[in-house]
Short mmCIF file of C-alpha atoms in Angstrom, two decimals:
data_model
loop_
_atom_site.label_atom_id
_atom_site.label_comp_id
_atom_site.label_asym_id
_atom_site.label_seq_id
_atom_site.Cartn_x
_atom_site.Cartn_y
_atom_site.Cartn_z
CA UNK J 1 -4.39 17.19 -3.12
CA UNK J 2 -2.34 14.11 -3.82
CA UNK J 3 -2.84 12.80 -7.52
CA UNK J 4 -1.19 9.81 -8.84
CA UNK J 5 -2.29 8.84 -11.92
CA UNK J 6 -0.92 5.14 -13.49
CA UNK J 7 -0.73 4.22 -16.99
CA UNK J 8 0.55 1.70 -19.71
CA UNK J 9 -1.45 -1.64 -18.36
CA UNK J 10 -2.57 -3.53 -20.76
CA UNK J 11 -2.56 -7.71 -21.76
CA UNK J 12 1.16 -9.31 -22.56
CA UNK J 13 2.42 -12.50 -23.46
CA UNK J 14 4.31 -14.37 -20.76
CA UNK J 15 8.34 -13.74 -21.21
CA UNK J 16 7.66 -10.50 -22.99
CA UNK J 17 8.12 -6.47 -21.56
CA UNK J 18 5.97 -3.64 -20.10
CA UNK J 19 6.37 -0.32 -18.86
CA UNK J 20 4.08 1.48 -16.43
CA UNK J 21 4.50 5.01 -15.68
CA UNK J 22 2.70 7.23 -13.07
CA UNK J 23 2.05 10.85 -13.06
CA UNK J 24 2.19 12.84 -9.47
CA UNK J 25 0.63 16.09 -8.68
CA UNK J 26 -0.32 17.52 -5.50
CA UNK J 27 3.49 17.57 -3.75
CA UNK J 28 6.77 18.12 -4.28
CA UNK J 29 7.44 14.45 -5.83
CA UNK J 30 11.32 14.81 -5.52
CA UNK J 31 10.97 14.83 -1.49
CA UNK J 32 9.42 11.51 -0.93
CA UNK J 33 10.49 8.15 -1.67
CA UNK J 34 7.78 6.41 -4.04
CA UNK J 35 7.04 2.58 -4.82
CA UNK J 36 5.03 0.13 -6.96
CA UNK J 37 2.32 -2.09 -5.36
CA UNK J 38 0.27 -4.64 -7.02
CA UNK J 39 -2.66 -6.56 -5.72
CA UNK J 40 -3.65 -10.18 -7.77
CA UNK J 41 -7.04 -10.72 -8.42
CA UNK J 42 -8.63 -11.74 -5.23
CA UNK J 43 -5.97 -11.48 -3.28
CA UNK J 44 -3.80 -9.07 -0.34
CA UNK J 45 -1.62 -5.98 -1.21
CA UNK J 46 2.18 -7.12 -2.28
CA UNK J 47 4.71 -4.80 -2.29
CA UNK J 48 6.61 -4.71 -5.44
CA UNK J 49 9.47 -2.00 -5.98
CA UNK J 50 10.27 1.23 -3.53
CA UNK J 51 12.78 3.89 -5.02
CA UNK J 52 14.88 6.08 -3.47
CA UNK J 53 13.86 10.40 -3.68
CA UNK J 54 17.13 10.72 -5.59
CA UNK J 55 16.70 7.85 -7.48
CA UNK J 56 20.19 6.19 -6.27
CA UNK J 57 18.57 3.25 -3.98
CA UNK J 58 15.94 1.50 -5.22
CA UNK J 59 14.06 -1.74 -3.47
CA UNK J 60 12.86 -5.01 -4.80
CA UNK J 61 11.14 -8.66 -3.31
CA UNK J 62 12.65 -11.35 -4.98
CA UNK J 63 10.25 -12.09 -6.96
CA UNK J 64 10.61 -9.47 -9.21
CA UNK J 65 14.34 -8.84 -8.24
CA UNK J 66 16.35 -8.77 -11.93
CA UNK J 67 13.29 -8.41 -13.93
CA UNK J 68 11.67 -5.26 -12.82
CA UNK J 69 13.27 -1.58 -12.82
CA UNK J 70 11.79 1.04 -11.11
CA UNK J 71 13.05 4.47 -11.95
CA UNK J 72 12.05 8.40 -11.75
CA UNK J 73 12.15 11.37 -12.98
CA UNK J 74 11.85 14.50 -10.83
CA UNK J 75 11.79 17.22 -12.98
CA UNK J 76 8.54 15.47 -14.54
CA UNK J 77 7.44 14.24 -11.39
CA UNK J 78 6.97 10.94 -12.87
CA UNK J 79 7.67 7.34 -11.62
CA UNK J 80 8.24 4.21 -13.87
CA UNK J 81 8.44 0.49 -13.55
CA UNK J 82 9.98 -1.75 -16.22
CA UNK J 83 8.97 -5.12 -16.25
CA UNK J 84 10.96 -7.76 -18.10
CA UNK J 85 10.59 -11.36 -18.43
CA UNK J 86 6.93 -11.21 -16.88
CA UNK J 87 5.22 -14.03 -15.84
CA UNK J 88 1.31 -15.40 -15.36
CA UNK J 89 1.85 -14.79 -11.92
CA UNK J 90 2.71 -11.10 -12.34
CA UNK J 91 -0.79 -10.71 -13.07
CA UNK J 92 -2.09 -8.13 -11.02
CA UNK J 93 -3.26 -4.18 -10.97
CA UNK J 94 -0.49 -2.33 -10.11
CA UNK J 95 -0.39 1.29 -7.61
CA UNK J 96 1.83 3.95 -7.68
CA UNK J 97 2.42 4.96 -4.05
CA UNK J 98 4.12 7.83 -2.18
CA UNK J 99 5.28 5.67 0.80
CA UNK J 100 2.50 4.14 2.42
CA UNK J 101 0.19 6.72 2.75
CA UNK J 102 -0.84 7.62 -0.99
CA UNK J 103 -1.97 5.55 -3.89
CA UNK J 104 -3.10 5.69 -7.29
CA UNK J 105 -6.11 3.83 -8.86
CA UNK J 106 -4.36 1.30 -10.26
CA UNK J 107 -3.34 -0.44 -13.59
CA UNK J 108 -4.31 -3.54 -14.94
CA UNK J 109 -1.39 -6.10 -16.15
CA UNK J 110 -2.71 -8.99 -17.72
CA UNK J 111 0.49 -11.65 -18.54
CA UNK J 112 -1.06 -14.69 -20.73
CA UNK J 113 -1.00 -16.29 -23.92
CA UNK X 1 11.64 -8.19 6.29
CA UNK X 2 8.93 -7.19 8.77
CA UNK X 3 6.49 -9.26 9.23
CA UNK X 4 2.37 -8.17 10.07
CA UNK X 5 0.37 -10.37 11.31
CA UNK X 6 -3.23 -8.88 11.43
CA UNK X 7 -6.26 -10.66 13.55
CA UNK X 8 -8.90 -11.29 12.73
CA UNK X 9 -9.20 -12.37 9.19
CA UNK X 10 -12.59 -11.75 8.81
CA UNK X 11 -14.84 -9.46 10.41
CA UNK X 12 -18.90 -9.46 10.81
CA UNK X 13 -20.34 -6.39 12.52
CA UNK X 14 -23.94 -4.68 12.80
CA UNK X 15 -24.27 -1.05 12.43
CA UNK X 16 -23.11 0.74 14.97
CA UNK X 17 -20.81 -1.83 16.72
CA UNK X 18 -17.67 -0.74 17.60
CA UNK X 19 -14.99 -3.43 16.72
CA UNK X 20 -10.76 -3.32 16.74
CA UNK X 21 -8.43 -4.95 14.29
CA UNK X 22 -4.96 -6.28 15.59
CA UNK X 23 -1.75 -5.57 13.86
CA UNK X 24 1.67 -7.20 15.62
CA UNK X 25 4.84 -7.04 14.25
CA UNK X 26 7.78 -9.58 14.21
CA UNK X 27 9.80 -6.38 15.28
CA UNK X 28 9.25 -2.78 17.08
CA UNK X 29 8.55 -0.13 14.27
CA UNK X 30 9.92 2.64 16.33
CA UNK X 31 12.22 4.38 14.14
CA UNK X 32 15.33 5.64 15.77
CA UNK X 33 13.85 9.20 14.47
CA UNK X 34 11.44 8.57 17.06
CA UNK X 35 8.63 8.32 15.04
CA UNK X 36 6.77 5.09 14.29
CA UNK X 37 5.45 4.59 10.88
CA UNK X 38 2.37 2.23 10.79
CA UNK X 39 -0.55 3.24 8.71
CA UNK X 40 -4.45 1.55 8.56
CA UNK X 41 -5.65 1.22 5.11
CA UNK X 42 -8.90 0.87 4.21
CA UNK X 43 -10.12 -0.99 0.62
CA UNK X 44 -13.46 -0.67 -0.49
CA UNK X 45 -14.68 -2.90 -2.84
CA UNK X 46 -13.17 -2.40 -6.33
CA UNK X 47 -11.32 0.73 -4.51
CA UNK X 48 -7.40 1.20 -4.51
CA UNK X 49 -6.31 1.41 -0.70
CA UNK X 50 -7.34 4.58 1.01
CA UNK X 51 -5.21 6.35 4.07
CA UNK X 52 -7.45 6.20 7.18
CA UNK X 53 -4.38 6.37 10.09
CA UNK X 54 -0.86 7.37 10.07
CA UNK X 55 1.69 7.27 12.49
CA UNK X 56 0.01 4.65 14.46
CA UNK X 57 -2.64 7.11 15.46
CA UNK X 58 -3.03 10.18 13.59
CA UNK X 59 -6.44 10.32 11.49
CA UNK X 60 -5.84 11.36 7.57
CA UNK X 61 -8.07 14.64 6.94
CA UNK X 62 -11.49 14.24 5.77
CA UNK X 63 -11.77 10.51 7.69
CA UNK X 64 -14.79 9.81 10.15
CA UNK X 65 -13.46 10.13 13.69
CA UNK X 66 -15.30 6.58 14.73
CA UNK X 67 -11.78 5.34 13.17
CA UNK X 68 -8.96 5.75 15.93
CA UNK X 69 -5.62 3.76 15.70
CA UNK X 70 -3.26 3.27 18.99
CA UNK X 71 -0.29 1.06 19.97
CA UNK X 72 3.23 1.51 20.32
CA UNK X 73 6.66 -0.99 19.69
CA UNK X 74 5.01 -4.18 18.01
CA UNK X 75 1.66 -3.78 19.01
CA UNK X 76 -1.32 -1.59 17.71
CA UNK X 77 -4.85 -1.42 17.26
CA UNK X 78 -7.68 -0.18 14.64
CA UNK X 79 -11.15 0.88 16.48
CA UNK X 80 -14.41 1.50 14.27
CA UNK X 81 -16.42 3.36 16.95
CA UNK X 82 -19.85 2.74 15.11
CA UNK X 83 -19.57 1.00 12.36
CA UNK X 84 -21.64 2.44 9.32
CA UNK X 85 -22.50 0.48 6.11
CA UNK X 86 -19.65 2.38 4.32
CA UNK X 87 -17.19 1.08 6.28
CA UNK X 88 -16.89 -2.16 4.61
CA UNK X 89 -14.20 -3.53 2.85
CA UNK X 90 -10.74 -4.75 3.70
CA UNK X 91 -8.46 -3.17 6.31
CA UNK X 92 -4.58 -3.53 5.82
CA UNK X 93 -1.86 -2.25 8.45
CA UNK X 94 1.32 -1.25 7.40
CA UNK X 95 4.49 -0.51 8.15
CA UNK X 96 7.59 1.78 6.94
CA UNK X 97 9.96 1.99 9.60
CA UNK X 98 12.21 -0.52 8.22
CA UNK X 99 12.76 -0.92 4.72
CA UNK X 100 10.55 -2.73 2.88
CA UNK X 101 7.60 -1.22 3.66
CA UNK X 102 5.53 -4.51 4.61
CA UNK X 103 1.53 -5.12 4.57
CA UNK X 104 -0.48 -7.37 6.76
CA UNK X 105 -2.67 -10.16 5.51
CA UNK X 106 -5.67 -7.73 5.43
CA UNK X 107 -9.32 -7.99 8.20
CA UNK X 108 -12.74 -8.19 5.88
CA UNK X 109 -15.39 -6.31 7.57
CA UNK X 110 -18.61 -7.25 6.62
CA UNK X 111 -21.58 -5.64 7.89
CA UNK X 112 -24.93 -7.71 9.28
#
């Protein structure tokens, strides 16, 4: 069974850092290309980061594009996503996703003062 | 990017009435592998996003088969065949063919 399991949410000041991390089980993480989704209060899924199963292409909108890193590590099977610089409007839970298909339950990021 | 543009936005249905979300894309999603890669998500209330179709009409194991997806090129189609009160929530298309993977607006069902 897929498991992806997202931590490190939490409340932050606007203009300062987070790091999320996600935990796969359930498939051989290195074979699939995995992103970051969030979803604002209220509102429609937004896609936020995709990376690469090596890890050498990665994927962002440009609204996070310079601020946000999303990196891997496959002998962990473990997917990150810096966020730098974050903003009110990068409020949002955020999923870990294999693809399209599979998603985690989510993360809370809270950016306010 | 791709764009989805899902119809309609909102969605009121009695138990056991079939109904059919719309899902068109600004451009084909057949992959020159010969596959094409549109999913139907379904998010229940304070739920993340749940598989329901792949590949435009493949059902994910352990889904109902009252949910059937079909289409091909820039058109496709979600059908609830009998729509039970657990079916509510919000149903998302999207797509993977063509990097980035791209979302439509989202359909509400609500039931009567």
């Amino acid at each position: 069974e897929v498991q992806l399991v997202e931590s490190g949410g939490g409340l932050v000041q606007p203009g300062r850092s987070l790091k999320l991390s996600c935990a796969a089980s359930g498939f051989t993480f290195s074979n699939y290309y995995m992103a970051w989704v969030r979803q604002a209060p209220k509102k429609g899924l937004e896609w936020v980061a995709t990376i690469s199963t090596s890890g050498s292409r990665t994927y962002y909108p440009d609204s996070v594009k310079g601020r946000f890193t999303i990196s891997r590590d496959n002998a962990k099977s473990s997917l990150y996503l810096q966020m730098n610089s974050l903003k009110s409007e990068d409020t949002a839970t955020y999923y870990c996703a294999r693809g399209a298909s599979y998603w985690g339950q989510g993360v809370m990021v809270t950016v306010s003062s | 990017d791709v764009v989805l543009t899902q119809t309609p936005p909102t969605l009121s249905a009695t138990i056991g009435q079939s109904v059919s979300i719309s899902c068109r894309s600004s451009q084909s999603l057949l992959h020159s592998n010969g596959n094409t890669y549109l999913n139907w998500l379904l998010q229940r209330p304070g739920q993340p996003p749940q598989l329901l179709i792949y590949l435009v009409s493949r059902l994910e194991s352990g889904v109902p088969n009252r949910f059937s997806g079909s289409g091909s090129g820039t058109d496709f189609t979600l059908k609830i065949s009998g729509v039970e009160a657990e079916d509510l929530g919000v149903y998302y298309c999207v797509q993977s063919t063509h990097a980035p993977f791209t979302f439509g607006s989202g359909t509400k069902l609500e039931i009567k």
